[in-house]
CSV table of C-alpha atoms in Angstrom, one decimal:
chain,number,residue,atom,x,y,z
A,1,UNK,CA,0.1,80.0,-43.7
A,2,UNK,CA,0.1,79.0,-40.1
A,3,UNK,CA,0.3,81.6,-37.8
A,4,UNK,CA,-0.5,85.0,-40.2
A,5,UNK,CA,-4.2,83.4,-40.5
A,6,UNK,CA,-5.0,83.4,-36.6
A,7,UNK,CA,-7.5,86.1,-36.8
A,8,UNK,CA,-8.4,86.1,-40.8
A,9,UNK,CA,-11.6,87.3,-41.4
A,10,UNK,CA,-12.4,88.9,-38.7
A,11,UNK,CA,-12.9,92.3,-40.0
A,12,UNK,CA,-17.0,91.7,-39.2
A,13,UNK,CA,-17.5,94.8,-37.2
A,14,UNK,CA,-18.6,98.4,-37.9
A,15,UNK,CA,-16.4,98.2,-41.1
A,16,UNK,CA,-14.3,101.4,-39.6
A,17,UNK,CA,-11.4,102.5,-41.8
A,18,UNK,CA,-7.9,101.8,-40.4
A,19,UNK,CA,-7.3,105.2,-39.3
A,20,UNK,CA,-10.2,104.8,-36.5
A,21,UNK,CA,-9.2,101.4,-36.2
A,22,UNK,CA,-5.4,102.4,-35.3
A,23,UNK,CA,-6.8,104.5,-32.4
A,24,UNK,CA,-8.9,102.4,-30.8
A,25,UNK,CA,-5.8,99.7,-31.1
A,26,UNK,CA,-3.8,102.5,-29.8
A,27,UNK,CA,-6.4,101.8,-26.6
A,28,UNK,CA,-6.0,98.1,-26.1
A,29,UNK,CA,-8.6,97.2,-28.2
A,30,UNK,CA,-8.0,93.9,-29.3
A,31,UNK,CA,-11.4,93.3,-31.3
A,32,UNK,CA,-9.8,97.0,-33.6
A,33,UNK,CA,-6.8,95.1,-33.9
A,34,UNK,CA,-8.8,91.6,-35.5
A,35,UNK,CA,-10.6,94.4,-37.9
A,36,UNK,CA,-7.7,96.0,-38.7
A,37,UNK,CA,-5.7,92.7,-38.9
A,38,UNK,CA,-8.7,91.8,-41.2
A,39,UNK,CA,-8.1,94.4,-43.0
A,40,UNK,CA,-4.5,94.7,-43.7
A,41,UNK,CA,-3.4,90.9,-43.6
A,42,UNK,CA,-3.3,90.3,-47.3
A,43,UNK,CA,-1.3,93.5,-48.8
A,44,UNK,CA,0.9,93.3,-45.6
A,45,UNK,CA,1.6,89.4,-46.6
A,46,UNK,CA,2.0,90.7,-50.2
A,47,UNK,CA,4.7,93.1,-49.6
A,48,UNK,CA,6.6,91.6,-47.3
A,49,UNK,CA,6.6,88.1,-49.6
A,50,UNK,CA,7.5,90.1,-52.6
A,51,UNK,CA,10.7,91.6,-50.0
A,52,UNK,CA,11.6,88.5,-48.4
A,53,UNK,CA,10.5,85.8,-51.1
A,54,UNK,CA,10.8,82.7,-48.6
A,55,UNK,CA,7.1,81.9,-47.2
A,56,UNK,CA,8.3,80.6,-43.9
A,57,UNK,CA,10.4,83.9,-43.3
A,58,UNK,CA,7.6,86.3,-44.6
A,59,UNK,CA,5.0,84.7,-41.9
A,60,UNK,CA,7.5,85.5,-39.5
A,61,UNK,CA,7.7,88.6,-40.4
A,62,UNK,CA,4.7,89.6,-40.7
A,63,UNK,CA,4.2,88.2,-36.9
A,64,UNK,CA,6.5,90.7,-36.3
A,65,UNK,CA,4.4,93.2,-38.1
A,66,UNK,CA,1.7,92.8,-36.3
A,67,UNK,CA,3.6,92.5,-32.9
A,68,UNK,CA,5.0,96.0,-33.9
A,69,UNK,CA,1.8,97.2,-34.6
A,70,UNK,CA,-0.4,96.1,-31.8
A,71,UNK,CA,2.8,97.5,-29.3
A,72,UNK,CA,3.1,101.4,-31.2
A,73,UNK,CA,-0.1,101.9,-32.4
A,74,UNK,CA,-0.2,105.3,-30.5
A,75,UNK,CA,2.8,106.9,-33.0
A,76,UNK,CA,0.5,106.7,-35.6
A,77,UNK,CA,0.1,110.5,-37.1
A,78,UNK,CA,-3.0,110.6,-39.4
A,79,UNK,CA,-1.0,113.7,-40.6
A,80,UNK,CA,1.9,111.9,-42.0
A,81,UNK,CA,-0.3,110.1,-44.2
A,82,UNK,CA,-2.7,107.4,-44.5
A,83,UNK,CA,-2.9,104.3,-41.8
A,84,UNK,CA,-2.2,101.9,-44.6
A,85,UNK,CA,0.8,103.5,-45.7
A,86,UNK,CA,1.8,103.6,-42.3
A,87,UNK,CA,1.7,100.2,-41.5
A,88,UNK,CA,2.8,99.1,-45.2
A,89,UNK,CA,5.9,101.4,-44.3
A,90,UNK,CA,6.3,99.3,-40.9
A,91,UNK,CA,6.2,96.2,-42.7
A,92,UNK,CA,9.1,96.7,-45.6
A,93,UNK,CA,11.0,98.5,-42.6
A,94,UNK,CA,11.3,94.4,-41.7
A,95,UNK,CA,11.4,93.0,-44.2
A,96,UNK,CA,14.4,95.2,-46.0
A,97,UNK,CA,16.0,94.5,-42.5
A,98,UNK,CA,15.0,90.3,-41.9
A,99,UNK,CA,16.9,90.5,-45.8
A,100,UNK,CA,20.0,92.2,-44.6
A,101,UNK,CA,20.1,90.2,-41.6
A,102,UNK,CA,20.3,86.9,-43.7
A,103,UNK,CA,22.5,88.3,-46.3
A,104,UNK,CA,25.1,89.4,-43.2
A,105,UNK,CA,24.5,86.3,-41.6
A,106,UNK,CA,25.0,83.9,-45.2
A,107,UNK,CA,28.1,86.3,-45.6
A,108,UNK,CA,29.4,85.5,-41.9
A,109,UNK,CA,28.6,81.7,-42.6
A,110,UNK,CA,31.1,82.1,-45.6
A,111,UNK,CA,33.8,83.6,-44.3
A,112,UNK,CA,33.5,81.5,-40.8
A,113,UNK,CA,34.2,78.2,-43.3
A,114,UNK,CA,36.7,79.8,-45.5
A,115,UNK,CA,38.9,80.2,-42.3
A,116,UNK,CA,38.2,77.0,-40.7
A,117,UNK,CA,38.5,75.3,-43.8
A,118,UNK,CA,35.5,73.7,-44.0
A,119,UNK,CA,32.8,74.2,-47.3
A,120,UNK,CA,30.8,76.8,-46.8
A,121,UNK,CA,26.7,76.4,-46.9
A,122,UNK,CA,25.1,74.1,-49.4
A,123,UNK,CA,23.2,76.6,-51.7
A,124,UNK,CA,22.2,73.8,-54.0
A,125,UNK,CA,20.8,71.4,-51.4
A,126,UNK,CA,18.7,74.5,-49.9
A,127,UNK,CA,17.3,75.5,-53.5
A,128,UNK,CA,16.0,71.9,-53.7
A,129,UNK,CA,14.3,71.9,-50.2
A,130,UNK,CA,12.9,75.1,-51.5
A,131,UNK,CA,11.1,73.8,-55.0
A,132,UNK,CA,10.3,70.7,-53.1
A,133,UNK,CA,8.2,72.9,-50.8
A,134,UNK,CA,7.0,75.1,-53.4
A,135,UNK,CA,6.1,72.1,-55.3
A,136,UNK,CA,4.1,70.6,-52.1
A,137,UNK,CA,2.4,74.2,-51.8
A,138,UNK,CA,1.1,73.9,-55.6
A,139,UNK,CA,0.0,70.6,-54.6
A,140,UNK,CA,-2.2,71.5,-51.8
A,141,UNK,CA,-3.4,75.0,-53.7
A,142,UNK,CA,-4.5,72.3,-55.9
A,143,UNK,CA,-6.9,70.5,-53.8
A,144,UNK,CA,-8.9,73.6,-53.1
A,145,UNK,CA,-12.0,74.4,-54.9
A,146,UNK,CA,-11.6,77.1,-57.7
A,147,UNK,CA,-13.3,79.9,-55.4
A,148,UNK,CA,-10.7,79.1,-52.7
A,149,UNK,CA,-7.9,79.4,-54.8
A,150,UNK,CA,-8.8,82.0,-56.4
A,151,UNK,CA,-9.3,84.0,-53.2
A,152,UNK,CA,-6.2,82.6,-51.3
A,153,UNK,CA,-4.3,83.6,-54.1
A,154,UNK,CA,-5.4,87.1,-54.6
A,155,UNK,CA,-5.4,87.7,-51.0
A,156,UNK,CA,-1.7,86.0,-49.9
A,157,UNK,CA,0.2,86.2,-53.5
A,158,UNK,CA,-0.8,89.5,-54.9
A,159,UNK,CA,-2.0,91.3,-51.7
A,160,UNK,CA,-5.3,92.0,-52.1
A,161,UNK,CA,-7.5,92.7,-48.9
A,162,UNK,CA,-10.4,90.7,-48.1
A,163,UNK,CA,-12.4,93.4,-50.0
A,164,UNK,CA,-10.6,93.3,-52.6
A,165,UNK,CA,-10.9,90.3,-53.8
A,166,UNK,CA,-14.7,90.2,-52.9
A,167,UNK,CA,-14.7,93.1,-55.6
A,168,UNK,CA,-12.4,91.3,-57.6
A,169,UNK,CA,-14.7,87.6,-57.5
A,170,UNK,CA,-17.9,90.1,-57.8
A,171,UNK,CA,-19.1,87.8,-54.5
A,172,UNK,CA,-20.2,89.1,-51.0
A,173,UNK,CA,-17.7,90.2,-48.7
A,174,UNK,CA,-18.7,87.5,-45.9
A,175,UNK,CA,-18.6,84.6,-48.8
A,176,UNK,CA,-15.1,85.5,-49.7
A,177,UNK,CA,-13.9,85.1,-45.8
A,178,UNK,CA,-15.8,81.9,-45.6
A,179,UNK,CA,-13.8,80.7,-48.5
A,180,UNK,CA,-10.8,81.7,-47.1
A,181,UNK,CA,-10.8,80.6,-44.0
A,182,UNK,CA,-12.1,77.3,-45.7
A,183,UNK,CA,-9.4,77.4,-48.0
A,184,UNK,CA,-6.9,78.1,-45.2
A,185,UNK,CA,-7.6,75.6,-42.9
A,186,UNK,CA,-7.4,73.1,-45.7
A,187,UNK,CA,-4.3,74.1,-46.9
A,188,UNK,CA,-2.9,74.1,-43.2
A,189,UNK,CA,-4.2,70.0,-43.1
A,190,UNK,CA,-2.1,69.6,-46.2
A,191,UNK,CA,1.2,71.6,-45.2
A,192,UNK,CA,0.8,69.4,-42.1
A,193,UNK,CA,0.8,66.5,-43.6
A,194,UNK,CA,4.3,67.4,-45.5
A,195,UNK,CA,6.2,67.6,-41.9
């Protein structure tokens, strides 16, 4: 998860809901934006993996996500809705489009090597490299401790927030974000080691 877990659990503060949080953002505020990130991280993760399915390609997006986010904050109009719906709407906005992209793109790939000639991509090679990494990530979810990967899970597969899963685990809010940020930065050693 490198990169979407910068800032996890830092959603410590006043425990404002997002719609505060949005405003101050809106300001420059970049300790809203690590309680909002706190917040929002996992269902954001969650929607966009379930849209874009490749992990590498859903971090990325969800960089984007935030990027968006932290740089339009001040559209946000409490009267269109909630500030989780909002940003849940940002994020399939990019994914549906990071999707079409790299269908157009596999499609232009195709049609480049039927006129040149050549074969087009190798979809089988790229399905292995994918369960090979899939594989590795079930290896190193593996080496956590139950409450770690219980809480990883919930959080980055089914898009839970922080909260969430606290309620879910019936443990304290803080000792859910120490296990995840536990859990992450033991699963970042072991995806490190697979480079």
């Amino acid at each position: 998860m490198r990169g979407v877990t910068g800032t996890a659990g830092c959603g410590h503060g006043r425990g404002e809901g997002a719609e505060v949080l949005l405003v101050r953002v809106a300001g420059g505020d970049h300790q809203a934006f690590e309680e909002l990130y706190g917040l929002i991280s996992g269902p954001v993760f969650g929607l966009v993996r379930r849209v874009v399915r490749d992990p590498a390609q859903s971090e990325e997006v969800v960089q984007e996500v935030l990027l968006e986010l932290w740089c339009s904050a001040g559209r946000f109009d409490p009267a269109r809705g909630s500030a989780l719906s909002w940003i849940l709407t940002l994020a399939h906005r990019r994914a549906v489009d990071r999707v079409r992209s790299a269908r157009a793109a596999g499609e232009r790939e195709q049609r480049e090597a039927l006129r040149a000639g050549e074969p087009a991509f190798d979809h089988v090679t790229e399905e292995v490299e994918a369960g090979l990494e899939r594989e590795w990530v079930r290896r190193c979810l593996r080496r956590l401790t139950d409450l770690q990967r219980q809480s990883v899970t919930l959080a980055y597969y089914d898009g839970y927030t922080y909260r969430e899963v606290a309620e879910r685990l019936a443990l304290p809010l803080g000792t859910v974000k120490t296990r995840m940020r536990d859990g992450l930065n033991r699963l970042r050693g072991c995806l490190g080691g697979a480079a």
